[in-house]
Amino acid sequence: MNLFNLRRSPPSLDDLAVDDHLPSKGDNLSSECLMPSVDRPKQIFVRGQGSWLWDSDQRAYLDFTQGGGANSLGHSPSALVNALAAQARLLINPGFGLHNRGMLNLAQRLCASTGSDQAYLLNSGSEACEAAIKLARKWGQRHRGGASRIIVANNGCHGRSLATISASDSASLINRFEPQLPGFSHVPFNDLAALHAAVDARTVAIMLEPIQSEAGVIPATVQYLKGVERLCRELGILLILDEVQTGVGRCGTLLAEQSYGVQADIVVLGKGLGGGVPLAALLARGKACCFDVGELTGTHHGNALMTAAGLAVLDSVQDKAFLEHVGETGQHLHEGLARLAHRYGHGEIRGQGLLWGLTLSDDSADAVVKAALYEGLLINAPQPDCLRFTPALTVSKANIDEMLLRLARAFSRVRTAQLQCRKGIAV
């Protein structure tokens, strides 16, 4: 007998002893009929309130992902629940070809509050980014001799439709859906000289995220974004800002562009605008307003139920005290993460408002996410060495302090597993 064959397999952080909970024995639901999408934990979540979620076994989890930042007011906030219930009793979807009050009110509110001239309401950020691409190319046909090329940044992410994948730079998706849509040029982020060098007669627009969230929460510098705006004005091309992740108060102002002191020709909103329901918006200013009848349609675009949600979110976010709260709690979260990073030897903290990324000292982000789940904490890892925090904009300092305690326990759990791995002890 070969005793070497009886050895346990080498330990790995993938085998963290976090006792990943199974769904309740009384819950017979299975994911077998779902097409593959993302790796989800086994828990089945059944209710939420504010910053908390409960699974089918009634275990509570502190949620610092909030649907990737979509739940801007937290889980099931009364303002949103009441608005949806009241609207559902009256009218849900009269049809795309008819006006409804919510559609008109929300478009007017968005334009007035952002200094935009026109707004169009859609279902998702990806869809809104694709509409922005269409709008820029339509403008290029009308005003720039048919120019259609759009300059985008390396490591950017603008969605998962075929067009927005082509506009993005996600290594995990490259070459999966070839041929990709042509007409996009990628340049380094925060490099104004490289961007300027990429502009030619075929260029119609520059499309950027103020903060690259999926890349690991990497903010544009003020000098860079102001330089991009100036370059677009001088060269007569459009500036598109993708604020799907950063808009609707996430960065402490209604739009992140306001904190940078710039103004784009086209702005894309999503995620937090609906407070958790599918809602996005395309905003256009001045010369960029060039869509004609029949060029934008969608069965659920601007329906009465979703726009009621958007109006409820704006009612909250446009309150001055609300944005002051985002600023205060965002600073509290930043300071707490900085203390933890120092204690455990991790890297820098990047972000603004209530959008923060913590760079780790190694590629253990997925292991930390698993350990945090065991501790009753939901966080996200956009990169192997980065954790991302997008809590509800209504999060309390007490919730933040509790999150930091649970995150510290997760860090300790991962560190213990790493030491055991180095010693060759199976975990």
mmCIF file of C-alpha atoms in Angstrom, residues 56-276:
data_model
loop_
_atom_site.group_PDB
_atom_site.id
_atom_site.type_symbol
_atom_site.label_atom_id
_atom_site.label_comp_id
_atom_site.label_asym_id
_atom_site.label_seq_id
_atom_site.Cartn_x
_atom_site.Cartn_y
_atom_site.Cartn_z
ATOM 1 C CA SER A 56 -35.095 31.079 5.214
ATOM 2 C CA ASP A 57 -33.639 29.834 8.515
ATOM 3 C CA GLN A 58 -34.186 33.305 9.996
ATOM 4 C CA ARG A 59 -30.471 34.041 10.267
ATOM 5 C CA ALA A 60 -29.745 37.767 10.060
ATOM 6 C CA TYR A 61 -27.059 39.268 7.811
ATOM 7 C CA LEU A 62 -25.751 42.818 7.778
ATOM 8 C CA ASP A 63 -25.862 43.822 4.105
ATOM 9 C CA PHE A 64 -23.091 46.117 2.892
ATOM 10 C CA THR A 65 -23.670 45.263 -0.776
ATOM 11 C CA GLN A 66 -27.333 46.277 -1.100
ATOM 12 C CA GLY A 67 -27.739 44.763 -4.540
ATOM 13 C CA GLY A 68 -24.545 46.381 -5.790
ATOM 14 C CA GLY A 69 -25.762 49.738 -4.495
ATOM 15 C CA ALA A 70 -29.197 49.475 -6.106
ATOM 16 C CA ASN A 71 -31.045 49.583 -2.768
ATOM 17 C CA SER A 72 -30.218 53.218 -2.167
ATOM 18 C CA LEU A 73 -32.672 53.546 0.742
ATOM 19 C CA GLY A 74 -31.997 50.052 2.120
ATOM 20 C CA HIS A 75 -34.243 46.998 2.108
ATOM 21 C CA SER A 76 -38.014 47.614 1.919
ATOM 22 C CA PRO A 77 -37.966 51.248 3.110
ATOM 23 C CA SER A 78 -41.416 52.516 4.045
ATOM 24 C CA ALA A 79 -41.235 55.437 1.595
ATOM 25 C CA LEU A 80 -40.667 53.054 -1.314
ATOM 26 C CA VAL A 81 -43.120 50.388 -0.134
ATOM 27 C CA ASN A 82 -45.883 52.973 0.338
ATOM 28 C CA ALA A 83 -45.232 54.608 -3.031
ATOM 29 C CA LEU A 84 -45.294 51.277 -4.884
ATOM 30 C CA ALA A 85 -48.402 50.054 -3.073
ATOM 31 C CA ALA A 86 -50.317 53.273 -3.720
ATOM 32 C CA GLN A 87 -49.313 53.328 -7.390
ATOM 33 C CA ALA A 88 -50.072 49.615 -7.912
ATOM 34 C CA ARG A 89 -53.649 50.204 -6.756
ATOM 35 C CA LEU A 90 -54.077 52.932 -9.380
ATOM 36 C CA LEU A 91 -52.028 52.001 -12.452
ATOM 37 C CA ILE A 92 -49.014 49.790 -13.139
ATOM 38 C CA ASN A 93 -48.221 50.020 -16.844
ATOM 39 C CA PRO A 94 -50.587 51.867 -19.178
ATOM 40 C CA GLY A 95 -48.319 51.062 -22.106
ATOM 41 C CA PHE A 96 -45.186 52.584 -23.549
ATOM 42 C CA GLY A 97 -47.132 54.567 -26.162
ATOM 43 C CA LEU A 98 -49.120 56.514 -23.557
ATOM 44 C CA HIS A 99 -48.170 59.205 -21.057
ATOM 45 C CA ASN A 100 -48.470 58.611 -17.329
ATOM 46 C CA ARG A 101 -47.960 61.089 -14.504
ATOM 47 C CA GLY A 102 -44.953 59.315 -13.018
ATOM 48 C CA MET A 103 -43.114 59.299 -16.350
ATOM 49 C CA LEU A 104 -43.620 63.033 -16.849
ATOM 50 C CA ASN A 105 -42.947 63.965 -13.226
ATOM 51 C CA LEU A 106 -39.746 61.937 -12.938
ATOM 52 C CA ALA A 107 -38.347 63.217 -16.231
ATOM 53 C CA GLN A 108 -39.073 66.791 -15.163
ATOM 54 C CA ARG A 109 -37.563 66.277 -11.699
ATOM 55 C CA LEU A 110 -34.386 64.716 -13.110
ATOM 56 C CA CYS A 111 -33.896 67.510 -15.612
ATOM 57 C CA ALA A 112 -34.522 70.254 -13.064
ATOM 58 C CA SER A 113 -32.228 68.753 -10.424
ATOM 59 C CA THR A 114 -29.329 67.900 -12.761
ATOM 60 C CA GLY A 115 -29.416 70.807 -15.210
ATOM 61 C CA SER A 116 -30.381 68.505 -18.071
ATOM 62 C CA ASP A 117 -32.663 69.299 -20.992
ATOM 63 C CA GLN A 118 -34.112 65.878 -21.732
ATOM 64 C CA ALA A 119 -34.500 62.580 -19.864
ATOM 65 C CA TYR A 120 -35.468 59.114 -21.005
ATOM 66 C CA LEU A 121 -36.421 56.338 -18.583
ATOM 67 C CA LEU A 122 -35.293 52.725 -19.008
ATOM 68 C CA ASN A 123 -34.990 49.486 -17.025
ATOM 69 C CA SER A 124 -31.270 49.015 -16.306
ATOM 70 C CA GLY A 125 -27.897 50.699 -16.338
ATOM 71 C CA SER A 126 -26.672 48.496 -19.187
ATOM 72 C CA GLU A 127 -29.671 49.481 -21.273
ATOM 73 C CA ALA A 128 -29.158 53.169 -20.466
ATOM 74 C CA CYS A 129 -25.451 52.988 -21.383
ATOM 75 C CA GLU A 130 -26.381 51.372 -24.681
ATOM 76 C CA ALA A 131 -28.871 54.177 -25.290
ATOM 77 C CA ALA A 132 -26.075 56.686 -24.585
ATOM 78 C CA ILE A 133 -23.931 54.984 -27.243
ATOM 79 C CA LYS A 134 -26.825 55.217 -29.712
ATOM 80 C CA LEU A 135 -27.368 58.890 -28.869
ATOM 81 C CA ALA A 136 -23.692 59.745 -29.351
ATOM 82 C CA ARG A 137 -23.576 57.985 -32.727
ATOM 83 C CA LYS A 138 -26.791 59.677 -33.821
ATOM 84 C CA TRP A 139 -25.202 63.016 -32.891
ATOM 85 C CA GLY A 140 -22.077 62.043 -34.837
ATOM 86 C CA GLN A 141 -24.156 61.416 -37.948
ATOM 87 C CA ARG A 142 -25.831 64.781 -37.608
ATOM 88 C CA HIS A 143 -22.980 67.007 -36.410
ATOM 89 C CA ARG A 144 -19.603 65.317 -36.960
ATOM 90 C CA GLY A 145 -19.641 63.890 -40.447
ATOM 91 C CA GLY A 146 -20.683 60.392 -39.432
ATOM 92 C CA ALA A 147 -18.054 59.968 -36.698
ATOM 93 C CA SER A 148 -18.961 57.005 -34.490
ATOM 94 C CA ARG A 149 -15.896 55.935 -32.487
ATOM 95 C CA ILE A 150 -16.110 56.252 -28.695
ATOM 96 C CA ILE A 151 -13.035 56.372 -26.458
ATOM 97 C CA VAL A 152 -13.381 54.428 -23.214
ATOM 98 C CA ALA A 153 -11.023 53.645 -20.348
ATOM 99 C CA ASN A 154 -9.113 50.479 -19.591
ATOM 100 C CA ASN A 155 -10.738 48.473 -16.785
ATOM 101 C CA GLY A 156 -14.020 50.311 -17.265
ATOM 102 C CA CYS A 157 -17.374 48.569 -17.003
ATOM 103 C CA HIS A 158 -20.512 49.870 -18.704
ATOM 104 C CA GLY A 159 -22.764 46.824 -18.608
ATOM 105 C CA ARG A 160 -23.297 43.296 -19.893
ATOM 106 C CA SER A 161 -25.265 43.766 -23.126
ATOM 107 C CA LEU A 162 -23.371 43.000 -26.332
ATOM 108 C CA ALA A 163 -22.696 46.690 -27.010
ATOM 109 C CA THR A 164 -21.738 47.591 -23.459
ATOM 110 C CA ILE A 165 -19.448 44.560 -23.126
ATOM 111 C CA SER A 166 -17.622 45.918 -26.164
ATOM 112 C CA ALA A 167 -17.400 49.306 -24.481
ATOM 113 C CA SER A 168 -16.138 47.712 -21.275
ATOM 114 C CA ASP A 169 -12.775 46.194 -20.472
ATOM 115 C CA SER A 170 -13.547 43.144 -18.380
ATOM 116 C CA ALA A 171 -10.901 40.456 -18.733
ATOM 117 C CA SER A 172 -13.367 37.799 -17.595
ATOM 118 C CA LEU A 173 -15.603 38.470 -20.584
ATOM 119 C CA ILE A 174 -13.092 39.043 -23.373
ATOM 120 C CA ASN A 175 -13.497 36.695 -26.373
ATOM 121 C CA ARG A 176 -16.594 34.975 -25.019
ATOM 122 C CA PHE A 177 -19.069 36.606 -27.373
ATOM 123 C CA GLU A 178 -17.093 37.430 -30.479
ATOM 124 C CA PRO A 179 -17.402 39.255 -32.729
ATOM 125 C CA GLN A 180 -17.743 42.251 -30.469
ATOM 126 C CA LEU A 181 -19.290 45.526 -31.578
ATOM 127 C CA PRO A 182 -16.600 47.661 -33.263
ATOM 128 C CA GLY A 183 -16.032 51.342 -32.700
ATOM 129 C CA PHE A 184 -14.490 51.553 -29.220
ATOM 130 C CA SER A 185 -10.927 52.576 -28.369
ATOM 131 C CA HIS A 186 -9.508 51.771 -24.936
ATOM 132 C CA VAL A 187 -6.960 54.031 -23.250
ATOM 133 C CA PRO A 188 -5.444 54.075 -19.731
ATOM 134 C CA PHE A 189 -7.623 55.638 -17.033
ATOM 135 C CA ASN A 190 -6.450 58.900 -15.442
ATOM 136 C CA ASP A 191 -4.019 59.462 -18.346
ATOM 137 C CA LEU A 192 -5.085 62.638 -20.127
ATOM 138 C CA ALA A 193 -2.214 62.591 -22.614
ATOM 139 C CA ALA A 194 -3.088 59.067 -23.785
ATOM 140 C CA LEU A 195 -6.717 60.041 -24.157
ATOM 141 C CA HIS A 196 -5.863 63.162 -26.149
ATOM 142 C CA ALA A 197 -3.608 61.147 -28.452
ATOM 143 C CA ALA A 198 -6.437 58.699 -29.180
ATOM 144 C CA VAL A 199 -8.848 61.334 -30.505
ATOM 145 C CA ASP A 200 -9.113 61.590 -34.286
ATOM 146 C CA ALA A 201 -11.654 62.594 -36.949
ATOM 147 C CA ARG A 202 -13.642 59.393 -36.320
ATOM 148 C CA THR A 203 -14.104 60.135 -32.611
ATOM 149 C CA VAL A 204 -17.565 61.192 -31.535
ATOM 150 C CA ALA A 205 -17.385 60.898 -27.736
ATOM 151 C CA ILE A 206 -15.430 59.994 -24.610
ATOM 152 C CA MET A 207 -17.282 57.707 -22.177
ATOM 153 C CA LEU A 208 -16.028 57.344 -18.597
ATOM 154 C CA GLU A 209 -17.059 56.378 -15.075
ATOM 155 C CA PRO A 210 -16.189 59.058 -12.478
ATOM 156 C CA ILE A 211 -15.205 56.149 -10.232
ATOM 157 C CA GLN A 212 -14.384 52.778 -11.784
ATOM 158 C CA SER A 213 -16.337 50.576 -9.401
ATOM 159 C CA GLU A 214 -15.797 47.114 -10.908
ATOM 160 C CA ALA A 215 -12.078 47.809 -11.331
ATOM 161 C CA GLY A 216 -11.740 48.106 -7.563
ATOM 162 C CA VAL A 217 -13.263 51.540 -6.782
ATOM 163 C CA ILE A 218 -10.697 53.672 -8.607
ATOM 164 C CA PRO A 219 -11.672 57.375 -8.711
ATOM 165 C CA ALA A 220 -10.831 59.723 -11.538
ATOM 166 C CA THR A 221 -8.634 62.551 -10.309
ATOM 167 C CA VAL A 222 -10.183 66.020 -10.366
ATOM 168 C CA GLN A 223 -7.414 67.235 -12.675
ATOM 169 C CA TYR A 224 -8.069 64.364 -15.077
ATOM 170 C CA LEU A 225 -11.847 64.718 -15.280
ATOM 171 C CA LYS A 226 -11.677 68.490 -15.655
ATOM 172 C CA GLY A 227 -9.071 67.980 -18.367
ATOM 173 C CA VAL A 228 -11.335 65.522 -20.188
ATOM 174 C CA GLU A 229 -14.222 67.987 -20.082
ATOM 175 C CA ARG A 230 -11.994 70.770 -21.435
ATOM 176 C CA LEU A 231 -10.667 68.486 -24.177
ATOM 177 C CA CYS A 232 -14.182 67.579 -25.302
ATOM 178 C CA ARG A 233 -15.153 71.248 -25.520
ATOM 179 C CA GLU A 234 -12.034 72.190 -27.466
ATOM 180 C CA LEU A 235 -12.336 69.308 -29.940
ATOM 181 C CA GLY A 236 -16.098 69.457 -30.350
ATOM 182 C CA ILE A 237 -16.889 65.931 -29.154
ATOM 183 C CA LEU A 238 -19.290 64.657 -26.519
ATOM 184 C CA LEU A 239 -18.525 63.747 -22.910
ATOM 185 C CA ILE A 240 -20.561 60.824 -21.559
ATOM 186 C CA LEU A 241 -20.416 60.085 -17.828
ATOM 187 C CA ASP A 242 -21.609 56.659 -16.725
ATOM 188 C CA GLU A 243 -23.014 57.365 -13.255
ATOM 189 C CA VAL A 244 -24.856 54.060 -12.868
ATOM 190 C CA GLN A 245 -22.689 53.275 -9.818
ATOM 191 C CA THR A 246 -21.926 56.798 -8.606
ATOM 192 C CA GLY A 247 -25.156 58.764 -9.109
ATOM 193 C CA VAL A 248 -28.268 59.374 -6.987
ATOM 194 C CA GLY A 249 -26.411 60.438 -3.841
ATOM 195 C CA ARG A 250 -23.962 57.524 -3.642
ATOM 196 C CA CYS A 251 -20.965 59.889 -3.607
ATOM 197 C CA GLY A 252 -22.514 62.528 -1.344
ATOM 198 C CA THR A 253 -23.943 64.663 -4.153
ATOM 199 C CA LEU A 254 -26.859 63.921 -6.475
ATOM 200 C CA LEU A 255 -24.353 63.291 -9.291
ATOM 201 C CA ALA A 256 -20.663 62.584 -8.832
ATOM 202 C CA GLU A 257 -19.909 65.108 -11.571
ATOM 203 C CA GLN A 258 -21.030 67.834 -9.163
ATOM 204 C CA SER A 259 -18.296 66.917 -6.698
ATOM 205 C CA TYR A 260 -15.758 67.130 -9.547
ATOM 206 C CA GLY A 261 -17.071 70.454 -10.861
ATOM 207 C CA VAL A 262 -17.657 69.164 -14.406
ATOM 208 C CA GLN A 263 -20.727 68.790 -16.617
ATOM 209 C CA ALA A 264 -21.143 66.064 -19.214
ATOM 210 C CA ASP A 265 -23.214 66.230 -22.376
ATOM 211 C CA ILE A 266 -24.797 62.856 -21.574
ATOM 212 C CA VAL A 267 -25.241 61.247 -18.138
ATOM 213 C CA VAL A 268 -26.368 57.691 -17.425
ATOM 214 C CA LEU A 269 -28.136 56.787 -14.172
ATOM 215 C CA GLY A 270 -29.232 53.366 -12.893
ATOM 216 C CA LYS A 271 -29.028 51.163 -9.797
ATOM 217 C CA GLY A 272 -29.916 53.535 -6.939
ATOM 218 C CA LEU A 273 -32.465 55.523 -8.961
ATOM 219 C CA GLY A 274 -35.127 52.833 -8.468
ATOM 220 C CA GLY A 275 -34.212 52.031 -4.883
ATOM 221 C CA GLY A 276 -34.173 48.318 -5.740
#
